[in-house]
Tab-separated table of C-alpha atoms in Angstrom:
chain	number	residue	atom	x	y	z
A	1	MET	CA	-94.766	128.150	-64.691
A	2	THR	CA	-96.996	125.839	-66.744
A	3	LEU	CA	-100.556	124.686	-67.677
A	4	GLU	CA	-99.796	121.253	-68.866
A	5	GLY	CA	-103.169	119.347	-68.877
A	6	ALA	CA	-104.792	122.089	-67.423
A	7	ARG	CA	-107.423	124.711	-69.249
A	8	PRO	CA	-105.759	126.665	-70.773
A	9	LEU	CA	-105.838	130.772	-70.321
A	10	PHE	CA	-108.160	132.860	-72.541
A	11	LEU	CA	-106.777	136.016	-72.861
A	12	ASP	CA	-108.332	138.924	-75.048
A	13	ALA	CA	-105.676	140.639	-77.590
A	14	GLY	CA	-107.639	144.127	-78.356
A	15	GLU	CA	-111.373	143.173	-79.995
A	16	ALA	CA	-110.455	140.762	-82.682
A	17	ALA	CA	-108.041	138.314	-81.282
A	18	LEU	CA	-108.223	135.680	-78.812
A	19	VAL	CA	-105.157	134.363	-77.224
A	20	VAL	CA	-105.134	130.554	-75.485
A	21	GLU	CA	-102.506	130.269	-73.682
A	22	PHE	CA	-101.205	126.620	-72.559
A	23	GLY	CA	-98.367	128.181	-70.009
A	24	ARG	CA	-95.134	130.468	-69.426
A	25	ILE	CA	-92.296	128.540	-70.345
A	26	VAL	CA	-90.941	127.220	-73.443
A	27	ASP	CA	-91.820	123.618	-73.295
A	28	PRO	CA	-91.913	120.624	-75.954
A	29	ALA	CA	-95.157	119.504	-74.185
A	30	ILE	CA	-96.212	123.262	-74.089
A	31	SER	CA	-95.780	123.231	-78.170
A	32	ASP	CA	-97.378	120.337	-78.694
A	33	ARG	CA	-100.602	121.473	-77.134
A	34	VAL	CA	-100.511	124.455	-78.987
A	35	LEU	CA	-99.978	122.716	-82.658
A	36	ALA	CA	-102.345	120.875	-81.819
A	37	LEU	CA	-104.890	123.244	-81.373
A	38	ASP	CA	-103.392	125.223	-84.484
A	39	ALA	CA	-104.056	121.882	-86.742
A	40	ALA	CA	-107.755	121.222	-85.672
A	41	LEU	CA	-108.891	125.012	-86.478
A	42	ALA	CA	-106.712	125.242	-89.353
A	43	ALA	CA	-109.068	121.560	-90.529
A	44	ALA	CA	-112.464	123.164	-90.094
A	45	PRO	CA	-112.049	127.008	-89.442
A	46	PRO	CA	-115.043	128.682	-88.244
A	47	GLU	CA	-117.069	131.432	-90.378
A	48	GLY	CA	-115.153	134.358	-89.480
A	49	LEU	CA	-111.689	133.080	-88.368
A	50	ARG	CA	-108.950	135.192	-89.918
A	51	GLU	CA	-105.499	134.183	-88.520
A	52	LEU	CA	-104.154	131.434	-86.458
A	53	VAL	CA	-100.547	132.426	-85.303
A	54	PRO	CA	-98.760	129.775	-82.852
A	55	THR	CA	-96.202	130.734	-80.215
A	56	TYR	CA	-94.148	129.040	-78.103
A	57	ARG	CA	-96.344	128.926	-75.589
A	58	SER	CA	-100.044	130.265	-76.900
A	59	LEU	CA	-102.311	130.097	-79.893
A	60	MET	CA	-103.757	133.686	-81.012
A	61	ILE	CA	-106.745	133.837	-82.683
A	62	HIS	CA	-107.269	136.653	-85.075
A	63	TYR	CA	-111.311	136.662	-86.033
A	64	ASP	CA	-114.394	139.204	-87.161
A	65	PRO	CA	-116.176	139.452	-83.995
A	66	LEU	CA	-119.200	140.880	-86.378
A	67	ARG	CA	-119.636	136.799	-87.798
A	68	LEU	CA	-117.888	135.253	-84.642
A	69	ASP	CA	-119.094	135.826	-81.403
A	70	ARG	CA	-115.961	135.690	-78.684
A	71	ALA	CA	-117.927	132.743	-76.426
A	72	ALA	CA	-118.229	130.788	-79.024
A	73	LEU	CA	-115.234	130.677	-80.406
A	74	ILE	CA	-114.004	130.133	-76.749
A	75	ALA	CA	-116.780	126.743	-76.755
A	76	LEU	CA	-115.609	126.202	-80.156
A	77	VAL	CA	-111.525	126.139	-79.179
A	78	GLU	CA	-113.087	123.699	-76.319
A	79	GLU	CA	-114.587	121.210	-78.220
A	80	ARG	CA	-110.943	121.158	-80.561
A	81	LEU	CA	-109.338	120.582	-77.368
A	82	ALA	CA	-110.896	117.681	-76.683
A	83	VAL	CA	-109.919	115.955	-79.940
A	84	PRO	CA	-106.737	114.617	-81.131
A	85	ALA	CA	-105.785	116.100	-83.955
A	86	THR	CA	-103.226	115.404	-86.657
A	87	ARG	CA	-100.909	117.853	-88.110
A	88	SER	CA	-101.115	118.988	-91.974
A	89	ARG	CA	-97.825	116.900	-92.737
A	90	ALA	CA	-95.667	114.639	-90.517
A	91	ALA	CA	-93.299	116.582	-88.167
A	92	ALA	CA	-89.746	116.496	-90.596
A	93	LEU	CA	-86.002	116.550	-89.129
A	94	TRP	CA	-83.940	119.234	-91.265
A	95	THR	CA	-80.008	119.237	-91.312
A	96	LEU	CA	-79.307	122.786	-91.919
A	97	PRO	CA	-75.795	123.531	-93.261
A	98	CYS	CA	-73.507	126.243	-91.547
A	99	CYS	CA	-70.689	127.947	-91.518
A	100	TYR	CA	-68.891	128.231	-87.528
A	101	GLU	CA	-65.111	129.859	-89.467
A	102	ALA	CA	-64.331	133.362	-90.399
A	103	PRO	CA	-66.123	135.690	-91.908
A	104	HIS	CA	-69.145	134.046	-90.363
A	105	GLY	CA	-69.020	133.294	-86.776
A	106	GLU	CA	-68.814	136.576	-86.420
A	107	ASP	CA	-69.779	136.374	-82.516
A	108	LEU	CA	-68.591	133.103	-82.105
A	109	ALA	CA	-65.121	133.342	-79.860
A	110	GLU	CA	-66.515	136.320	-77.936
A	111	MET	CA	-69.436	134.132	-76.834
A	112	ALA	CA	-67.201	130.960	-76.073
A	113	ALA	CA	-64.838	133.301	-74.160
A	114	LEU	CA	-67.601	134.144	-71.820
A	115	MET	CA	-68.997	130.834	-71.313
A	116	GLY	CA	-65.076	129.578	-70.550
A	117	LEU	CA	-64.898	127.573	-73.699
A	118	ASN	CA	-62.711	128.601	-77.014
A	119	ALA	CA	-63.941	129.233	-80.421
A	120	PRO	CA	-63.778	125.388	-81.837
A	121	GLU	CA	-65.633	123.682	-78.771
A	122	ALA	CA	-68.082	126.057	-78.864
A	123	ALA	CA	-69.322	125.780	-82.092
A	124	ALA	CA	-69.227	121.512	-81.761
A	125	ILE	CA	-71.390	121.904	-79.037
A	126	HIS	CA	-73.795	124.160	-81.062
A	127	ALA	CA	-73.576	121.869	-83.963
A	128	SER	CA	-74.186	118.526	-81.282
A	129	ALA	CA	-77.444	119.545	-80.081
A	130	LEU	CA	-80.878	118.395	-81.554
A	131	TYR	CA	-83.050	121.489	-81.935
A	132	ARG	CA	-86.668	122.076	-81.883
A	133	VAL	CA	-88.234	124.630	-84.349
A	134	TYR	CA	-90.756	126.651	-81.877
A	135	MET	CA	-92.550	129.398	-83.841
A	136	TYR	CA	-91.324	132.237	-86.251
A	137	GLY	CA	-91.699	136.299	-85.466
A	138	PHE	CA	-89.965	139.280	-85.721
A	139	SER	CA	-89.533	139.236	-88.949
A	140	PRO	CA	-90.210	136.713	-91.703
A	141	GLY	CA	-88.426	133.577	-91.435
A	142	PHE	CA	-86.921	134.632	-88.302
A	143	THR	CA	-86.677	130.996	-86.417
A	144	TYR	CA	-86.472	130.568	-82.744
A	145	LEU	CA	-85.174	126.878	-81.988
A	146	GLY	CA	-85.230	125.682	-78.727
A	147	GLY	CA	-82.869	122.610	-77.611
A	148	LEU	CA	-79.774	125.055	-77.196
A	149	PRO	CA	-76.822	123.093	-74.688
A	150	GLU	CA	-76.352	124.493	-71.053
A	151	ALA	CA	-72.765	124.550	-71.862
A	152	ILE	CA	-73.573	127.992	-74.319
A	153	ALA	CA	-76.893	129.042	-72.936
A	154	ILE	CA	-75.606	132.822	-72.761
A	155	SER	CA	-78.047	135.407	-72.213
A	156	ARG	CA	-78.673	138.117	-75.005
A	157	ARG	CA	-76.318	141.308	-74.849
A	158	SER	CA	-77.216	144.091	-72.700
A	159	GLN	CA	-77.024	146.085	-75.462
A	160	PRO	CA	-77.995	145.119	-79.366
A	161	ARG	CA	-75.056	144.870	-81.763
A	162	PRO	CA	-74.880	146.187	-85.264
A	163	PRO	CA	-76.210	144.565	-88.407
A	164	HIS	CA	-75.233	141.314	-88.648
A	165	GLU	CA	-75.383	139.620	-92.600
A	166	SER	CA	-78.337	137.493	-93.537
A	167	LYS	CA	-79.078	133.879	-92.778
A	168	ALA	CA	-76.760	134.426	-89.565
A	169	VAL	CA	-77.322	131.502	-86.611
A	170	LEU	CA	-77.668	133.257	-83.534
A	171	VAL	CA	-77.710	132.363	-80.004
A	172	GLY	CA	-79.491	134.459	-76.662
A	173	GLY	CA	-81.138	134.155	-73.763
A	174	GLY	CA	-80.898	130.203	-73.598
A	175	LEU	CA	-82.124	129.662	-77.384
A	176	SER	CA	-81.191	129.782	-80.602
A	177	ALA	CA	-82.266	131.234	-83.903
A	178	VAL	CA	-82.156	131.544	-87.548
A	179	ALA	CA	-82.193	135.417	-89.116
A	180	SER	CA	-83.181	135.516	-92.411
A	181	PHE	CA	-82.763	139.676	-93.041
A	182	SER	CA	-79.679	141.734	-91.485
A	183	MET	CA	-80.246	143.424	-88.695
A	184	PRO	CA	-79.302	144.664	-85.196
A	185	THR	CA	-79.068	142.346	-82.697
A	186	GLY	CA	-79.138	141.449	-78.289
A	187	TRP	CA	-78.373	138.034	-79.865
A	188	TYR	CA	-74.410	136.499	-81.195
A	189	VAL	CA	-74.012	135.424	-84.196
A	190	VAL	CA	-72.155	132.216	-83.869
A	191	GLY	CA	-72.701	131.000	-87.524
A	192	ARG	CA	-74.112	131.667	-90.846
A	193	THR	CA	-76.400	129.037	-93.121
A	194	PRO	CA	-76.416	129.419	-97.116
A	195	GLU	CA	-79.821	128.487	-96.852
A	196	ARG	CA	-82.852	130.848	-97.244
A	197	LEU	CA	-85.436	129.868	-94.298
A	198	TYR	CA	-87.996	132.811	-96.357
A	199	ALA	CA	-88.354	132.493	-100.062
A	200	PRO	CA	-91.706	134.448	-101.061
A	201	GLU	CA	-91.647	133.000	-104.550
A	202	ARG	CA	-91.457	129.270	-103.494
A	203	PRO	CA	-94.491	127.407	-102.822
A	204	SER	CA	-94.388	127.620	-99.360
A	205	ALA	CA	-92.327	130.462	-98.526
A	206	PHE	CA	-91.594	129.362	-95.165
A	207	LEU	CA	-88.663	126.131	-95.160
A	208	PHE	CA	-89.803	124.561	-91.744
A	209	GLU	CA	-92.751	124.448	-89.716
A	210	PRO	CA	-93.361	124.437	-86.282
A	211	GLY	CA	-92.677	121.581	-84.407
A	212	ASP	CA	-89.905	120.322	-86.582
A	213	SER	CA	-86.656	119.199	-85.570
A	214	LEU	CA	-83.082	120.812	-86.676
A	215	ARG	CA	-79.439	119.971	-86.695
A	216	PHE	CA	-76.723	122.011	-87.305
A	217	GLU	CA	-74.300	120.200	-90.336
A	218	PRO	CA	-70.291	122.401	-90.226
A	219	ILE	CA	-69.162	123.373	-93.210
A	220	ASP	CA	-66.203	125.321	-94.533
A	221	PRO	CA	-65.898	128.275	-96.349
A	222	ALA	CA	-65.587	127.536	-99.241
A	223	THR	CA	-68.326	125.043	-99.191
A	224	PHE	CA	-70.462	128.092	-97.757
A	225	THR	CA	-69.763	129.626	-101.161
A	226	THR	CA	-70.837	127.100	-103.156
A	227	LEU	CA	-74.150	126.350	-101.277
A	228	GLU	CA	-75.168	130.183	-101.158
A	229	ALA	CA	-75.099	130.544	-104.792
A	230	ARG	CA	-76.648	127.042	-105.042
A	231	ALA	CA	-79.458	128.540	-102.766
A	232	GLU	CA	-79.381	131.529	-104.542
A	233	ALA	CA	-80.474	130.274	-107.766
A	234	GLY	CA	-83.579	128.430	-106.133
A	235	GLU	CA	-82.418	124.677	-104.648
A	236	ILE	CA	-83.015	124.034	-101.206
A	237	VAL	CA	-79.719	123.022	-99.933
A	238	ALA	CA	-80.857	122.182	-96.359
A	239	ARG	CA	-82.034	117.893	-96.080
A	240	ARG	CA	-85.249	117.087	-95.021
A	241	GLN	CA	-86.096	113.216	-93.622
A	242	ALA	CA	-89.001	112.044	-91.514
A	243	ALA	CA	-88.558	112.847	-87.955
């Protein structure tokens, strides 16, 4: 279901958060509406606004109900939605190095077989796509990506697998993702990037912004080792250009 072009839904999340919901699916047009409202409120935040949390299809607005009335907040949101918003910076196109070869693409062969492919075919398909950065969530730097090709749009596992390495590149549930930290997962680990998507010591701890585009660049294990050392020393090894 999509609410594209329609008045969004206003949903309470407890007593101090309002969810502005634009749709029920992962869709670039819905994401654009979410990000436009996020930018408009961030550019001129009302007194009492605490935090803005964009997702695929909604914007959660945390606010102080003693300083900002719910009805007044909804009226402000509707006012901001009526005016075109400008992003804080232009959308970027990122090239993110990714090693699909052993030992990094732990589940690539398994995922490929389930989709009727071999591992090199599945890796090539994954690397051929242009992805959209939709949101961060679940853990710091965990990046959700839309645009996964149908040929590898596998469902998530019925049971989580054991913890993977940090910086794992994942597929599952019709999406791709990059996980900054080691953790159990129901996704399939198809590769690993040497880049740090989350680095709290950087001026901007998160590398991407929602709305950016991303391509994966296949690299071999030796190149991975070299780039990982440079990334751990503080260098950004992903390449950024204007979208």
